[in-house]
Every structure is written in C-alpha cells, then in structure tokens.
Amino acid sequence: MKPSSKILILILVLVISLTVGACGGGDRQTATDNASSPVSAELMEQLEKLENEILEFVPSNKHDGYAIETIKDAIDAAKSGTYGVGAILVHNETGKIMYRGKNKVFSESRSDLHAEMDVLNAFEIENKENSRELIKEYTMFSSLESCPMCLCRIITSGLQDVHHIADDEGGGMVHLYSQLPPVWQDISEGRTFEKADCSDELSAIAEQVFLLTADLDSRISNKPE
C-alpha cells in the first residue's frame, strides 16, 4: 500500500471517530441536562402547554396584557422548582412594566421571596430613600392573591393599588382584609386591593400554574407526608 493511501485511511478513521464521539457527547449532554432539571418532565410539559396558551391568547379585558405578563413570570418560577407566582410593577402614567418579580422561595432558598416581595425588593433597592413616595406612581399586578405576609409588606411599602389575577381562597389575605389587625387597616385606608379586570381564562391559567406547584407546601410543613 502506498504511503499516500495509508494517510488517507488514517484521515478517514479519524473523521469517523470524531463524528461518533460528537454524537455520543451530545447524547450525554442531553441526558445531563434532563437530570439536572429542578422539575419533572411531566410538570415541564404541563407548564409549557399553559405557556403556549397564554402566548396565543388574544387580550380582551382591561388588564389582560398585564395578566399575561405575570403568568409568564409565574411559569418561569415554576420551571425553576418553586411556587408558580409572578408579579410586576406598572408605571401609572406610561403603562409600562418597569419591575418584575417571581417566587424564589426554593429556587434561591429564601423563605421571604414571594413574588410580591421580589418585585418590591427590586424597586426599593433602586430607589432607596425615595421609594415610599415614588411607589405611589405604580400599580402592582400579581398572578395570585397576596398572602398575609405580602399584603402587610405591600402596605408598609406605600403602594396604593394592587390587582391579583387569580383568587387564593386557601392562602390569600385580600378577601380577608377585614380580619387584618386594626393598625394595618388604618395604615392602608383608601388603598385598592382587588381582583384584576382580566379574562376568566387567564385567571384559571394563573391558578393552574400555582396549583401545579402547591405540593411544595410539604417541604415547609411539619405534617408527615
């Protein structure tokens, strides 16, 4: 065999080896990615289905556009392995979304980081000592009715208007506002905490996203599983 033929054969063997190795490496990478996902394949599929629904949804009610944005953040939160709740701050004059937040209780191991807390943190860090006055220029939209902790934080922040997309009969505080301690009711007198003017379909999707992650309660409960 001529030397040139041997060289050609060696080159072909090398190319084939590299091709096989690349394919195998790709498979291993995919397997690693799947294994490292914080949520199951089944949950991811359900979340992506809901995500497609809101992306295809045609807004009809006053707050539908903002509802869709909070649900996007809620889905992102759920995909990261924490509660599926999102929140935004909208500038009253421009109507633009200026700050976004999502639940990070388990994704960042912060027990205080509900979505409302997360978005208020972003606002207050940026605006510091002026935050309590500037916050009055904004409206909050949350994909889920605020819990007692978040509602009290919202009141303390000075925020005047808050709209939630889905009711939370089991954990929300807005529908139980009259049961807040008197001092919190006095501080928040004249403010608005209510259901957003959004389509029923979006409210249902926002609730679904949260309920898909509600079993995370078992990680913070003392009750045996």
Tab-separated table of C-alpha atoms in Angstrom:
chain	number	residue	atom	x	y	z
A	1	MET	CA	0.000	0.000	0.000
A	2	LYS	CA	1.306	3.408	-0.931
A	3	PRO	CA	2.084	5.854	1.883
A	4	SER	CA	-0.472	8.269	0.477
A	5	SER	CA	-3.165	5.572	0.732
A	6	LYS	CA	-2.256	4.855	4.360
A	7	ILE	CA	-2.514	8.554	5.196
A	8	LEU	CA	-5.907	8.757	3.508
A	9	ILE	CA	-7.192	5.761	5.517
A	10	LEU	CA	-5.918	7.281	8.768
A	11	ILE	CA	-7.670	10.540	7.995
A	12	LEU	CA	-10.951	8.722	7.304
A	13	VAL	CA	-10.694	6.753	10.577
A	14	LEU	CA	-10.026	9.969	12.479
A	15	VAL	CA	-13.018	11.742	10.931
A	16	ILE	CA	-15.336	8.802	11.716
A	17	SER	CA	-14.082	8.683	15.327
A	18	LEU	CA	-14.665	12.391	15.833
A	19	THR	CA	-18.158	12.162	14.341
A	20	VAL	CA	-19.165	9.258	16.597
A	21	GLY	CA	-17.656	10.968	19.612
A	22	ALA	CA	-19.544	14.173	18.879
A	23	CYS	CA	-22.849	12.336	18.605
A	24	GLY	CA	-22.243	10.396	21.782
A	25	GLY	CA	-21.216	13.560	23.603
A	26	GLY	CA	-24.406	15.254	22.510
A	27	ASP	CA	-26.495	12.423	23.908
A	28	ARG	CA	-24.667	12.534	27.219
A	29	GLN	CA	-25.140	16.280	27.432
A	30	THR	CA	-28.871	15.957	26.830
A	31	ALA	CA	-29.149	13.303	29.495
A	32	THR	CA	-27.251	15.511	31.929
A	33	ASP	CA	-29.486	18.487	31.174
A	34	ASN	CA	-32.626	16.443	31.778
A	35	ALA	CA	-31.258	15.018	35.012
A	36	SER	CA	-30.359	18.465	36.342
A	37	SER	CA	-33.819	19.948	35.704
A	38	PRO	CA	-35.442	21.000	39.019
A	39	VAL	CA	-38.861	19.779	37.854
A	40	SER	CA	-40.162	16.556	36.377
A	41	ALA	CA	-40.660	16.077	32.649
A	42	GLU	CA	-44.399	15.766	33.265
A	43	LEU	CA	-44.582	19.104	35.105
A	44	MET	CA	-42.449	20.792	32.463
A	45	GLU	CA	-44.797	19.549	29.753
A	46	GLN	CA	-47.830	20.894	31.627
A	47	LEU	CA	-46.174	24.277	32.160
A	48	GLU	CA	-45.164	24.559	28.522
A	49	LYS	CA	-48.729	23.770	27.462
A	50	LEU	CA	-50.034	26.602	29.657
A	51	GLU	CA	-47.287	28.857	28.352
A	52	ASN	CA	-48.412	28.233	24.783
A	53	GLU	CA	-51.982	29.042	25.781
A	54	ILE	CA	-51.100	32.489	27.113
A	55	LEU	CA	-48.820	33.237	24.171
A	56	GLU	CA	-51.709	32.556	21.803
A	57	PHE	CA	-54.283	34.361	23.964
A	58	VAL	CA	-55.871	37.486	22.464
A	59	PRO	CA	-56.410	40.131	25.196
A	60	SER	CA	-59.944	41.482	25.548
A	61	ASN	CA	-60.253	42.835	29.090
A	62	LYS	CA	-58.563	45.938	30.505
A	63	HIS	CA	-55.857	44.107	32.440
A	64	ASP	CA	-55.350	41.058	30.218
A	65	GLY	CA	-51.966	42.237	28.920
A	66	TYR	CA	-50.598	42.621	32.437
A	67	ALA	CA	-52.179	39.334	33.486
A	68	ILE	CA	-50.309	37.540	30.716
A	69	GLU	CA	-47.015	39.067	31.856
A	70	THR	CA	-47.468	37.972	35.467
A	71	ILE	CA	-48.314	34.453	34.313
A	72	LYS	CA	-45.146	34.339	32.200
A	73	ASP	CA	-43.117	35.088	35.327
A	74	ALA	CA	-45.153	32.569	37.314
A	75	ILE	CA	-44.363	29.858	34.767
A	76	ASP	CA	-40.660	30.773	34.868
A	77	ALA	CA	-40.761	30.434	38.649
A	78	ALA	CA	-42.478	27.055	38.452
A	79	LYS	CA	-39.921	25.785	35.939
A	80	SER	CA	-37.157	26.651	38.408
A	81	GLY	CA	-38.668	24.384	41.047
A	82	THR	CA	-40.501	26.869	43.233
A	83	TYR	CA	-44.056	28.198	43.603
A	84	GLY	CA	-45.607	29.410	40.357
A	85	VAL	CA	-46.322	33.054	41.148
A	86	GLY	CA	-45.210	36.210	39.330
A	87	ALA	CA	-45.636	39.944	39.944
A	88	ILE	CA	-44.966	43.199	38.101
A	89	LEU	CA	-44.926	46.926	38.840
A	90	VAL	CA	-46.510	49.111	36.155
A	91	HIS	CA	-45.925	52.861	35.905
A	92	ASN	CA	-49.313	54.539	36.123
A	93	GLU	CA	-48.562	57.319	33.652
A	94	THR	CA	-46.842	55.349	30.905
A	95	GLY	CA	-48.452	51.947	31.439
A	96	LYS	CA	-45.044	50.341	31.046
A	97	ILE	CA	-43.846	47.391	33.112
A	98	MET	CA	-40.839	48.739	34.994
A	99	TYR	CA	-40.084	45.965	37.505
A	100	ARG	CA	-40.661	42.214	37.512
A	101	GLY	CA	-40.543	39.607	40.245
A	102	LYS	CA	-41.236	35.938	40.806
A	103	ASN	CA	-41.330	33.482	43.648
A	104	LYS	CA	-37.848	32.294	44.686
A	105	VAL	CA	-38.579	30.502	47.960
A	106	PHE	CA	-36.985	27.255	46.789
A	107	SER	CA	-35.038	28.322	43.704
A	108	GLU	CA	-32.887	30.653	45.831
A	109	SER	CA	-33.654	29.187	49.286
A	110	ARG	CA	-35.134	32.452	50.547
A	111	SER	CA	-38.231	31.965	52.687
A	112	ASP	CA	-39.224	35.620	52.235
A	113	LEU	CA	-39.005	35.775	48.455
A	114	HIS	CA	-42.597	35.548	47.358
A	115	ALA	CA	-43.187	37.244	44.004
A	116	GLU	CA	-44.501	40.466	45.560
A	117	MET	CA	-41.513	40.614	47.882
A	118	ASP	CA	-39.128	40.053	44.996
A	119	VAL	CA	-40.522	42.872	42.852
A	120	LEU	CA	-40.695	45.283	45.804
A	121	ASN	CA	-37.091	44.462	46.694
A	122	ALA	CA	-36.010	45.390	43.174
A	123	PHE	CA	-37.907	48.671	43.351
A	124	GLU	CA	-36.687	49.664	46.808
A	125	ILE	CA	-33.055	48.772	46.129
A	126	GLU	CA	-33.060	51.028	43.085
A	127	ASN	CA	-34.972	53.928	44.628
A	128	LYS	CA	-33.786	53.663	48.253
A	129	GLU	CA	-34.911	56.566	50.477
A	130	ASN	CA	-37.310	57.886	47.813
A	131	SER	CA	-39.083	54.569	47.357
A	132	ARG	CA	-42.043	55.245	49.653
A	133	GLU	CA	-43.078	58.317	47.664
A	134	LEU	CA	-42.186	57.014	44.202
A	135	ILE	CA	-44.077	53.749	44.740
A	136	LYS	CA	-47.314	55.735	44.650
A	137	GLU	CA	-46.728	56.212	40.920
A	138	TYR	CA	-47.025	52.452	40.334
A	139	THR	CA	-49.605	49.674	40.325
A	140	MET	CA	-48.790	46.077	41.159
A	141	PHE	CA	-50.210	43.076	39.353
A	142	SER	CA	-49.684	39.642	40.868
A	143	SER	CA	-50.673	36.322	39.326
A	144	LEU	CA	-52.059	35.194	42.691
A	145	GLU	CA	-53.876	36.930	45.531
A	146	SER	CA	-51.355	38.128	48.117
A	147	CYS	CA	-50.798	36.147	51.304
A	148	PRO	CA	-50.838	37.849	54.762
A	149	MET	CA	-47.058	38.375	54.749
A	150	CYS	CA	-47.026	40.000	51.322
A	151	LEU	CA	-50.087	42.146	51.921
A	152	CYS	CA	-48.512	43.640	55.044
A	153	ARG	CA	-45.265	44.256	53.154
A	154	ILE	CA	-47.222	45.941	50.361
A	155	ILE	CA	-48.993	48.172	52.883
A	156	THR	CA	-45.677	49.090	54.504
A	157	SER	CA	-44.144	49.946	51.121
A	158	GLY	CA	-46.715	52.666	50.486
A	159	LEU	CA	-48.083	51.051	47.315
A	160	GLN	CA	-51.627	52.260	46.645
A	161	ASP	CA	-53.041	49.862	44.043
A	162	VAL	CA	-52.693	46.087	43.791
A	163	HIS	CA	-54.560	43.745	41.459
A	164	HIS	CA	-54.340	39.957	41.513
A	165	ILE	CA	-55.154	37.664	38.604
A	166	ALA	CA	-56.283	34.535	40.475
A	167	ASP	CA	-58.027	34.321	43.835
A	168	ASP	CA	-56.422	32.262	46.585
A	169	GLU	CA	-59.189	31.186	48.911
A	170	GLY	CA	-56.886	28.980	50.947
A	171	GLY	CA	-53.942	31.342	51.447
A	172	GLY	CA	-54.869	34.803	50.211
A	173	MET	CA	-55.456	37.770	52.513
A	174	VAL	CA	-57.198	40.260	50.258
A	175	HIS	CA	-60.606	38.614	50.644
A	176	LEU	CA	-59.952	38.549	54.400
A	177	TYR	CA	-58.850	42.183	54.554
A	178	SER	CA	-61.412	42.971	57.252
A	179	GLN	CA	-59.656	40.470	59.517
A	180	LEU	CA	-56.320	42.281	59.398
A	181	PRO	CA	-55.275	43.792	62.749
A	182	PRO	CA	-56.731	47.308	63.088
A	183	VAL	CA	-53.361	49.045	62.699
A	184	TRP	CA	-52.853	47.543	59.215
A	185	GLN	CA	-56.355	48.545	58.180
A	186	ASP	CA	-55.770	52.100	59.423
A	187	ILE	CA	-52.453	52.419	57.565
A	188	SER	CA	-53.914	51.147	54.313
A	189	GLU	CA	-57.183	53.068	54.369
A	190	GLY	CA	-58.116	54.346	50.927
A	191	ARG	CA	-55.887	51.923	49.034
A	192	THR	CA	-57.063	49.408	46.450
A	193	PHE	CA	-56.548	45.649	46.787
A	194	GLU	CA	-58.748	43.751	44.366
A	195	LYS	CA	-59.144	41.241	41.568
A	196	ALA	CA	-57.838	42.490	38.230
A	197	ASP	CA	-60.162	43.236	35.330
A	198	CYS	CA	-58.980	40.245	33.347
A	199	SER	CA	-60.465	37.350	31.407
A	200	ASP	CA	-61.678	34.318	33.311
A	201	GLU	CA	-59.457	32.125	31.126
A	202	LEU	CA	-56.337	33.945	32.328
A	203	SER	CA	-57.440	33.728	35.956
A	204	ALA	CA	-57.862	29.989	35.504
A	205	ILE	CA	-54.412	29.608	33.946
A	206	ALA	CA	-52.779	31.655	36.720
A	207	GLU	CA	-54.455	29.430	39.292
A	208	GLN	CA	-53.372	26.278	37.446
A	209	VAL	CA	-49.738	27.369	37.362
A	210	PHE	CA	-49.784	27.897	41.113
A	211	LEU	CA	-51.645	24.675	41.895
A	212	LEU	CA	-49.152	22.660	39.852
A	213	THR	CA	-46.542	23.696	42.422
A	214	ALA	CA	-48.723	23.682	45.543
A	215	ASP	CA	-47.350	20.320	46.671
A	216	LEU	CA	-44.175	22.180	47.653
A	217	ASP	CA	-46.051	23.013	50.863
A	218	SER	CA	-44.966	19.598	52.123
A	219	ARG	CA	-41.355	20.830	52.251
A	220	ILE	CA	-42.202	23.501	54.807
A	221	SER	CA	-44.879	21.681	56.753
A	222	ASN	CA	-44.383	19.666	59.952
A	223	LYS	CA	-47.098	17.255	58.904
A	224	PRO	CA	-45.859	13.799	57.878
A	225	GLU	CA	-46.095	13.142	54.144
